Coordinates of C-alpha atoms in Angstrom, one line a residue:
X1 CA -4.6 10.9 -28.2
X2 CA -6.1 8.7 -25.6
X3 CA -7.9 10.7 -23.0
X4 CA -7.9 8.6 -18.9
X5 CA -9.6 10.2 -16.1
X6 CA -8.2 8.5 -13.4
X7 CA -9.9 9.1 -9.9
X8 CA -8.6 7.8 -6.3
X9 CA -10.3 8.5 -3.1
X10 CA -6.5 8.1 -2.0
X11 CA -5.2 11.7 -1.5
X12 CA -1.9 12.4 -4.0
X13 CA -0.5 14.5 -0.3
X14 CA -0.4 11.3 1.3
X15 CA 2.5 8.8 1.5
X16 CA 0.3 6.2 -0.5
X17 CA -0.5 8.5 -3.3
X18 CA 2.9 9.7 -3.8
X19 CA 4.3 6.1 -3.8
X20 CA 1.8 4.1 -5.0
X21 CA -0.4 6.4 -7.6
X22 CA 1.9 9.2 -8.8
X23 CA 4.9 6.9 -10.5
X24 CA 2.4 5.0 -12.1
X25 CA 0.6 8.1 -13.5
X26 CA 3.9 9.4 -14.7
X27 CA 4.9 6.1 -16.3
X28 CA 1.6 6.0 -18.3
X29 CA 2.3 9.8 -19.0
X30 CA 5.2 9.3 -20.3
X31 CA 4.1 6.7 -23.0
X32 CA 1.2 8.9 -24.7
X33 CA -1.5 9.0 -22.7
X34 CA -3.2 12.2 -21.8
X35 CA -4.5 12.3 -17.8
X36 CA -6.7 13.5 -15.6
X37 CA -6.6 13.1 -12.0
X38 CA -9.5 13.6 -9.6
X39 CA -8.4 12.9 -5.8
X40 CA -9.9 13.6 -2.3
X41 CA -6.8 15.7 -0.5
X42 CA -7.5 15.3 3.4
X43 CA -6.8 18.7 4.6
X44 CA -4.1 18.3 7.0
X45 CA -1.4 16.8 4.5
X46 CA -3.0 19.3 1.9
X47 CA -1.9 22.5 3.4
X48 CA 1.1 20.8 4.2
X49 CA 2.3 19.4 0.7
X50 CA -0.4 20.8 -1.8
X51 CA 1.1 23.5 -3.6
X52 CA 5.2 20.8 -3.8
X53 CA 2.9 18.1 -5.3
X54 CA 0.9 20.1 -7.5
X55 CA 4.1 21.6 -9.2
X56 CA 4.9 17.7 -9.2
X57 CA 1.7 16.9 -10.7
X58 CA 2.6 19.4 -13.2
X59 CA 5.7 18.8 -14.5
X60 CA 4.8 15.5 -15.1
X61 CA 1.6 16.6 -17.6
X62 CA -0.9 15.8 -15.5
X63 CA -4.2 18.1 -14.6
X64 CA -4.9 17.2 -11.1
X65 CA -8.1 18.1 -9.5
X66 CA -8.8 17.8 -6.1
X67 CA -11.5 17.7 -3.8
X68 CA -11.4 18.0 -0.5
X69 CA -11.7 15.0 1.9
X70 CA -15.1 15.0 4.1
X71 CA -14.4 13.1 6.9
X72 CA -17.5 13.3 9.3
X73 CA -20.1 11.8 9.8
X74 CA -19.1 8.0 8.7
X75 CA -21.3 7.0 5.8
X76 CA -22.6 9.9 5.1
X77 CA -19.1 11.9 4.4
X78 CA -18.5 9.3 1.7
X79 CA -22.0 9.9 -0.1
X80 CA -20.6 13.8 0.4
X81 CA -17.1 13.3 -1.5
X82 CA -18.8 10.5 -4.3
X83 CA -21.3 13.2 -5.1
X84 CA -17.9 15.9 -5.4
X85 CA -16.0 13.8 -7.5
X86 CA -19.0 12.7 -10.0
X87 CA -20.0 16.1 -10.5
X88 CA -16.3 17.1 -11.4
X89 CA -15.9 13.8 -13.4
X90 CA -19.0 14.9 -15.3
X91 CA -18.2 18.7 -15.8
X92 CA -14.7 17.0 -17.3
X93 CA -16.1 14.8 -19.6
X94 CA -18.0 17.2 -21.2
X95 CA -15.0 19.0 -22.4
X96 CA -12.2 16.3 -22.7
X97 CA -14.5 13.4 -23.9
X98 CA -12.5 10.4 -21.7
X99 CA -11.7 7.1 -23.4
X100 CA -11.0 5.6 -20.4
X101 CA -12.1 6.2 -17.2
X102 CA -9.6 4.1 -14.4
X103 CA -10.7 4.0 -10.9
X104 CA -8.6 3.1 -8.0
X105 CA -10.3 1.1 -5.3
X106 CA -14.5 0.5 -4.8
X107 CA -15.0 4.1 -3.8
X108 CA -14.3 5.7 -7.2
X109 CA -15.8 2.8 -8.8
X110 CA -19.0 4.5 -8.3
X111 CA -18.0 7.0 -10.8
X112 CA -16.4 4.5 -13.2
X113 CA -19.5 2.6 -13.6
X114 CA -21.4 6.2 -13.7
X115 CA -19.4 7.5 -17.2
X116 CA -19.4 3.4 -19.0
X117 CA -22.9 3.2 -18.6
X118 CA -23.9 7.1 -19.8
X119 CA -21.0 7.3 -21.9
X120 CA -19.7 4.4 -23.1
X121 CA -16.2 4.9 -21.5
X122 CA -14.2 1.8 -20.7
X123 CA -13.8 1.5 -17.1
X124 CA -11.2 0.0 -15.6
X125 CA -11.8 -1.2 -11.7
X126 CA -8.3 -1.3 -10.0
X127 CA -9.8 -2.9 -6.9
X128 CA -6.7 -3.0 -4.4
X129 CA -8.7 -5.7 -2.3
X130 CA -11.3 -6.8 -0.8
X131 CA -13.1 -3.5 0.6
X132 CA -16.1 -4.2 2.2
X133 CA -14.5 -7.6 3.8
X134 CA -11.5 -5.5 4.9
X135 CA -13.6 -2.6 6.6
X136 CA -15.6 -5.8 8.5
X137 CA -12.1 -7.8 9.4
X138 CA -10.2 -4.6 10.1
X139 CA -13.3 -3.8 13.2
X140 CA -13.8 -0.5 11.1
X141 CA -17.3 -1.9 10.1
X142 CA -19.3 -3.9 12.7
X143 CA -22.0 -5.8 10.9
X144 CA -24.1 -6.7 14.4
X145 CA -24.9 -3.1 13.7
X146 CA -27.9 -2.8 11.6
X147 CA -26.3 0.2 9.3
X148 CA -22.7 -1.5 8.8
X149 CA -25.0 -4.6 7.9
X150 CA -26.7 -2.8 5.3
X151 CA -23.7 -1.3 4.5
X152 CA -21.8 -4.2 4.0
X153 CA -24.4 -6.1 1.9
X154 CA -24.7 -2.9 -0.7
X155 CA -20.9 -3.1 -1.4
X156 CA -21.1 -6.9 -1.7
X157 CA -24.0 -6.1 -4.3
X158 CA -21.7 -3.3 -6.4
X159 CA -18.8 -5.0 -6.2
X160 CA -20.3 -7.7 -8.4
X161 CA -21.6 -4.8 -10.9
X162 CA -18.1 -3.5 -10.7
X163 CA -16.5 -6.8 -11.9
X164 CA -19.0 -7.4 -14.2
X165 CA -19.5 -4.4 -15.9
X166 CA -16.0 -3.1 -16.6
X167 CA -13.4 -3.4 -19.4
X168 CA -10.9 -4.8 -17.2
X169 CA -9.9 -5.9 -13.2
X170 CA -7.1 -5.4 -11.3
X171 CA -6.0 -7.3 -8.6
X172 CA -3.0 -7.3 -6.2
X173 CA -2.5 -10.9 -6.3
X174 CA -2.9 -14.1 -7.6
X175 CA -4.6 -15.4 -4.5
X176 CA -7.5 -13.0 -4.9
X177 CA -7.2 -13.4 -8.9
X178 CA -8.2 -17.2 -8.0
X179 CA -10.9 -16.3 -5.6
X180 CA -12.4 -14.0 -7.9
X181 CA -12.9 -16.7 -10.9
X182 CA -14.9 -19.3 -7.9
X183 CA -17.8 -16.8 -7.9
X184 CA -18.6 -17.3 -11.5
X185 CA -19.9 -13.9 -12.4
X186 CA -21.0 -12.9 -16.0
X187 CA -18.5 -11.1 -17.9
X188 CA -15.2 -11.8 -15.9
X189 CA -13.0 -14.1 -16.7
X190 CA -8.9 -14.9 -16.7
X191 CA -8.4 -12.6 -19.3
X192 CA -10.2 -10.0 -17.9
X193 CA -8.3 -9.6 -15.0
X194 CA -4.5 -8.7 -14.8
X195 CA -2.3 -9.2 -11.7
X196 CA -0.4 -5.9 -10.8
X197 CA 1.2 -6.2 -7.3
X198 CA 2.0 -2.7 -5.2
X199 CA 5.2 -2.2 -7.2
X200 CA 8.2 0.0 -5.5
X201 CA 10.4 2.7 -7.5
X202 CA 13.3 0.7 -7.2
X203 CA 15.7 2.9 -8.5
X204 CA 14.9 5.1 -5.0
X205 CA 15.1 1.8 -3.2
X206 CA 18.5 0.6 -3.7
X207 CA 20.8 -0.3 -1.1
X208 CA 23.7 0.4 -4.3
X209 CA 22.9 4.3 -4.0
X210 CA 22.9 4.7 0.1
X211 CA 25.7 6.8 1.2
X212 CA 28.1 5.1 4.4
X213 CA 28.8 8.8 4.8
X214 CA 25.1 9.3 5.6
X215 CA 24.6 6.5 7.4
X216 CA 27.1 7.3 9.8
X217 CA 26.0 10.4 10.1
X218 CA 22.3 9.1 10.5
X219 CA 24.2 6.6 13.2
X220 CA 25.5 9.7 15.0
X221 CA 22.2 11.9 15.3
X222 CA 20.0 8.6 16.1
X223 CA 23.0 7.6 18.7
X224 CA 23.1 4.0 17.6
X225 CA 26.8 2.8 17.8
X226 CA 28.3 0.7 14.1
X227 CA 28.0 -2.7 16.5
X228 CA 24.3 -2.5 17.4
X229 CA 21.9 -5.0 16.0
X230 CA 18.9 -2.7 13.9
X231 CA 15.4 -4.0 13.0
X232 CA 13.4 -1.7 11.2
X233 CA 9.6 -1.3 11.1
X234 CA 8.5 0.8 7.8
X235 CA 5.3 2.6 7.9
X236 CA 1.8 3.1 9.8
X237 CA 1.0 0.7 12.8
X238 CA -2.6 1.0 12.5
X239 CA -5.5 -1.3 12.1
X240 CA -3.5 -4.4 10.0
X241 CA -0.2 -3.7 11.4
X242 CA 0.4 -6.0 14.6
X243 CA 2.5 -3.7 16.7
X244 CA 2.1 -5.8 20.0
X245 CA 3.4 -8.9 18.7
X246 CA 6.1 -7.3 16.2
X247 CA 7.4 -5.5 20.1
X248 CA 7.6 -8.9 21.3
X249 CA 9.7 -10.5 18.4
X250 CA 11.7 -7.7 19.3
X251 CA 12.2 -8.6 23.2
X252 CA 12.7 -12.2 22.1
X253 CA 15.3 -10.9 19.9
X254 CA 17.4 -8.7 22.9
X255 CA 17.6 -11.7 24.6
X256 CA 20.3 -12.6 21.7
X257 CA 21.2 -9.2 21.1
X258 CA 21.1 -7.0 24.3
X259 CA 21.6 -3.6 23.0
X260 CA 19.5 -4.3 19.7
X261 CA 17.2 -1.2 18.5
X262 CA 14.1 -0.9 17.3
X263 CA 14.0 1.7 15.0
X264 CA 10.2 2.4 14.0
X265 CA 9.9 4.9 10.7
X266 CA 6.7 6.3 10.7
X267 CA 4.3 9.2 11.0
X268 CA 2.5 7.7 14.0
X269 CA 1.8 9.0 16.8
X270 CA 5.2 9.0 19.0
X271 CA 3.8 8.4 22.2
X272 CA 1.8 5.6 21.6
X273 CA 4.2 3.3 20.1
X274 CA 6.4 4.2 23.1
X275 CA 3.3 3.6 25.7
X276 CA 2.8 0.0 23.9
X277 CA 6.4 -0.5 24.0
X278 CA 6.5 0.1 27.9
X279 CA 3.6 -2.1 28.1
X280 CA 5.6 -5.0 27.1
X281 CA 8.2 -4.6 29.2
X282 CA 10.5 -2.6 26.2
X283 CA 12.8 0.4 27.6
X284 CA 12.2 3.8 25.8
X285 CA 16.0 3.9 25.0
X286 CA 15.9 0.9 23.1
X287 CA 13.5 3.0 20.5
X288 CA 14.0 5.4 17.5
X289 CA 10.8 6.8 16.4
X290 CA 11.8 8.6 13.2
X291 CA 8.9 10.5 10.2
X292 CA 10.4 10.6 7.6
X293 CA 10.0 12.1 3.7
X294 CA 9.8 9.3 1.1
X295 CA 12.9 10.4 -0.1
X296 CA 14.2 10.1 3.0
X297 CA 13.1 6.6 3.6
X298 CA 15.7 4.3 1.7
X299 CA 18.9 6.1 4.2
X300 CA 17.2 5.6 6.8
X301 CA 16.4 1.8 6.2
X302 CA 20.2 1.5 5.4
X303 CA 20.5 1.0 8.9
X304 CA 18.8 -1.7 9.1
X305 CA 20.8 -5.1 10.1
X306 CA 16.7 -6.9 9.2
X307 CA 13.1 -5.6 9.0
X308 CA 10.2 -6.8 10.7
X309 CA 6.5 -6.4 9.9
X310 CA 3.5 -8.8 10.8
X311 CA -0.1 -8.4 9.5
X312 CA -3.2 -9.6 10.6
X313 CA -4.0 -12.4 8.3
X314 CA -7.8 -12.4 7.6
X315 CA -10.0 -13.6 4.8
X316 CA -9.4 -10.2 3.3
X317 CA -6.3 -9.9 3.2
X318 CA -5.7 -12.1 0.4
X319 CA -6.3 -9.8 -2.2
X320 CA -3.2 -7.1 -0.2
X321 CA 0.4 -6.3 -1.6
X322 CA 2.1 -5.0 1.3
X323 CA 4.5 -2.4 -0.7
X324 CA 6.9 -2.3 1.7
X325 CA 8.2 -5.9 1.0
X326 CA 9.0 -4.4 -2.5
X327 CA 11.0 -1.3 -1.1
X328 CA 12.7 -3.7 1.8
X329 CA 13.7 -6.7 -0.8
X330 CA 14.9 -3.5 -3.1
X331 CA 17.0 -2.5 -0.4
X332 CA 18.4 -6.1 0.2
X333 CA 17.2 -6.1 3.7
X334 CA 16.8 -9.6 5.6
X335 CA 12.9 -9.4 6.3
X336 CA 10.9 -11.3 8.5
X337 CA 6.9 -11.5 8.2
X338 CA 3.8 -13.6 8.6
X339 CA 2.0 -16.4 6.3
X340 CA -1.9 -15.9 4.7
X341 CA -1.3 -12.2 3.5
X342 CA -1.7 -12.0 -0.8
X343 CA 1.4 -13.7 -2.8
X344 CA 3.4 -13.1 0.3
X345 CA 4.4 -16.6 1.3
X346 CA 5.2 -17.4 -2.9
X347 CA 7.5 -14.4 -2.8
X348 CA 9.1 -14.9 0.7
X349 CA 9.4 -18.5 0.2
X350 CA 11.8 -17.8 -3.0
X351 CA 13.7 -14.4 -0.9
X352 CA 16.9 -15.8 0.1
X353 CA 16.9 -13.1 3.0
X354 CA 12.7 -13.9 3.8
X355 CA 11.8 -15.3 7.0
X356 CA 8.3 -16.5 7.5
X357 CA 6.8 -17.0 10.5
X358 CA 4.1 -19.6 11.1
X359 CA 2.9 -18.0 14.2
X360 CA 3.0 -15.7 17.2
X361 CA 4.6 -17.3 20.4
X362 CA 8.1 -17.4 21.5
X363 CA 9.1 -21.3 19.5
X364 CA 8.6 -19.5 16.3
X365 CA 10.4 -16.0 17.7
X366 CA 13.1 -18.1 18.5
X367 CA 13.3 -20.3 15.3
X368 CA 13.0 -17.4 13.0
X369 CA 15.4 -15.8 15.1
X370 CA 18.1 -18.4 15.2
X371 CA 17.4 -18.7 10.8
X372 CA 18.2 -15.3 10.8
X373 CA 21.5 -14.9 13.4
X374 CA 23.0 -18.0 11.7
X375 CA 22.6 -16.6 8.2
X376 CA 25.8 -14.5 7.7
X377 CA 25.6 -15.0 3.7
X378 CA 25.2 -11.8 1.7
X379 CA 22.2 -12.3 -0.3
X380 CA 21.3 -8.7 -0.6
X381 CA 21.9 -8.8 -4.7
X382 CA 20.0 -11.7 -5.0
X383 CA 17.2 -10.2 -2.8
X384 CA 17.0 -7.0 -5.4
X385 CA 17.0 -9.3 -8.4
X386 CA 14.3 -10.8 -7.3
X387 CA 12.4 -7.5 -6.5
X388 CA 13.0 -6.0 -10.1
X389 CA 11.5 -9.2 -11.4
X390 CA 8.5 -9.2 -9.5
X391 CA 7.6 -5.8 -8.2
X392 CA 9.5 -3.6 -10.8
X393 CA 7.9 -0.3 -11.7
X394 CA 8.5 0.0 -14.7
X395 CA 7.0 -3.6 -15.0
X396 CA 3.5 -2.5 -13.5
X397 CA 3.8 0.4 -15.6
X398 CA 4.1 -1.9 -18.5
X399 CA 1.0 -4.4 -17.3
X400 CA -1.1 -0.9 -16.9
X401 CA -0.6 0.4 -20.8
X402 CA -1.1 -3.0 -21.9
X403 CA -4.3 -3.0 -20.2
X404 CA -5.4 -0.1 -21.8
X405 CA -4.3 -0.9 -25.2
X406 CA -6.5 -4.4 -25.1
X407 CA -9.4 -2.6 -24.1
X408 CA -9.3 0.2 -26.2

């Protein structure tokens, strides 16, 4: 039996580990391989949904270890939790002997090239995207600052040991697939690196199982009436997510659609989206600000007469797969979204419910707008086909054991 320690600074509590990690995990589970999970659990989310996901974890015969998250003082706190989880990937190699050691993002990539080099494991380096160029585009890291500088340079440096010294890549997307091959570093290749987009469990996100019972009901406690226009916004509004100019798409669109609302599901804070609504000019009762459970989720994007969500389009952000174009195309939902982010514009430009915008000023408001008013065809079935064929599950699940049958 194959043994794969797989290790994610992304805490299994949070949304992304449970949608984006977990299902994988299982998947690979299922077909034979025996895992181990090392994550960093930030504590909040932890005490909240440790002990459900660990029975989750569980039943799905997986041994899940996790660390706790340092998050202060920047730098510093990482070095704390890299130190954790090598000392735990150690003490667990000693006893289960890994084959392969998988690594999700530059962070537990440390540890990945740690183990291949002392022991020989093969060492996959799931990279998720450009790190260091995301933290500098995304204002988290400021290189004018000599430490971020520094900083920035040193992952530059790793991430070329990274690529070079592992069994295999993977990459989000084409786009960064093709970037990667320009640098011309030894040991990396076409073959070497396989294309796995953020997938979606599109069996959860299917407009086919919604209930019309539910959504009425869901109608009734959100007080939106069965003749209101819906746009939807799915997920966080932080950092990438352009909140002031998705707020004034949706002003542009009341002026077609008076009583349209903006129905925001997220665990953000409330009271700031509603502050940078006000700011634009939006009235409070034209929003539904709604958490939600990812179980939760596809019901309450049900609703949804079209779905909206813009991303800043730097450098970096070739190498992302935003995952909620898979669950929205899954759904059948007409979405609208920018150009320059990963494969976005190859997918959107074959979605026969994708709207892409060229930029952000009222002409292309209106012109996306008017696409999307004067397109009364239902193409939600084609919209799902689509999905399944290019962010199905059970597809990535697929690329991810034959990954680790080549290299093994």
């Amino acid at each position: 039996m194959i043994q794969v320690l797989y290790i994610s600074y992304d805490g299994m509590t949070d949304s992304l580990g449970r949608s984006q990690v977990l299902p994988y995990l299982e998947g690979l589970s299922q077909r034979g391989y025996k895992i181990t999970l090392i994550s960093a659990e930030k504590p909040q989310p932890f005490a909240q949904y440790g002990k459900s996901t660990a029975k989750l974890i569980s039943n799905i015969g997986i041994d899940w270890h996790p660390i706790k998250y340092t998050k202060r003082p920047p730098i510093i706190s990482t070095l704390v939790d890299v130190f954790k989880m090598q000392r735990l990937a150690l003490k667990l190699h000693h006893t289960k002997q890994f084959n392969i050691v998988h690594c999700r993002s530059y962070i537990s990539a440390f540890i990945g090239l740690r183990l291949q080099k002392q022991y020989n494991c093969r060492f996959v380096f799931d990279m998720r995207g450009f790190y260091a160029d995301e933290r500098v585009d995304g204002q988290i890291w400021d290189t004018k600052k000599t430490i971020y500088r520094l900083v920035y340079n040193f992952f530059k440096k790793k991430e070329k040991a990274f690529m070079s010294c592992s069994s295999a890549i993977i990459s989000l997307t084409q786009n960064a697939k093709k970037e990667i091959l320009t640098w011309n570093l030894p040991n990396v290749n076409d073959e070497k690196i396989t294309v796995i987009p953020c997938c979606a469990d599109l069996q959860l996100f299917d407009y086919n199982k919604t209930s019309n019972t539910q959504t009425q009901q869901l109608r009734n406690q959100l007080n939106i009436n069965n003749n209101q226009f819906v746009i939807s916004y799915l997920g966080s509004v932080g950092t990438w997510y352009m909140l002031p100019q998705m707020l004034d798409f949706f002003k542009q669109l009341q002026k077609h659609k008076l009583d349209a609302i903006f129905l925001l599901i997220t665990r953000d804070n409330k009271q700031s989206i509603i502050d940078a609504a006000k700011a634009k000019g939006i009235d409070e009762q034209f929003l539904r600000i709604v958490p939600a459970q990812r179980n939760e989720v596809p019901q309450l994007l049900a609703l949804s007469s079209a779905s909206v969500f813009f991303i800043k389009p730097a450098w970096s952000k070739k190498a992302s797969s935003p995952t909620k174009l898979a669950e929205l195309m899954g759904m059948g939902i007409p979405t609208i979204t920018n150009r320059g982010v990963g494969d976005v514009d190859t997918v959107m430009e074959q979605n026969p419910s994708g709207y892409l915008i060229n930029s952000w000023d009222t002409n292309s408001y209106e012109e996306i707008i008017a696409k999307m008013l004067g397109n009364t065809t239902d193409n939600r079935q084609a919209t799902r086909e689509l999905a399944n064929n290019e962010f199905s599950l059970i597809g990535g699940i697929n690329k991810y054991a034959a990954v680790y049958e080549r290299i093994m």
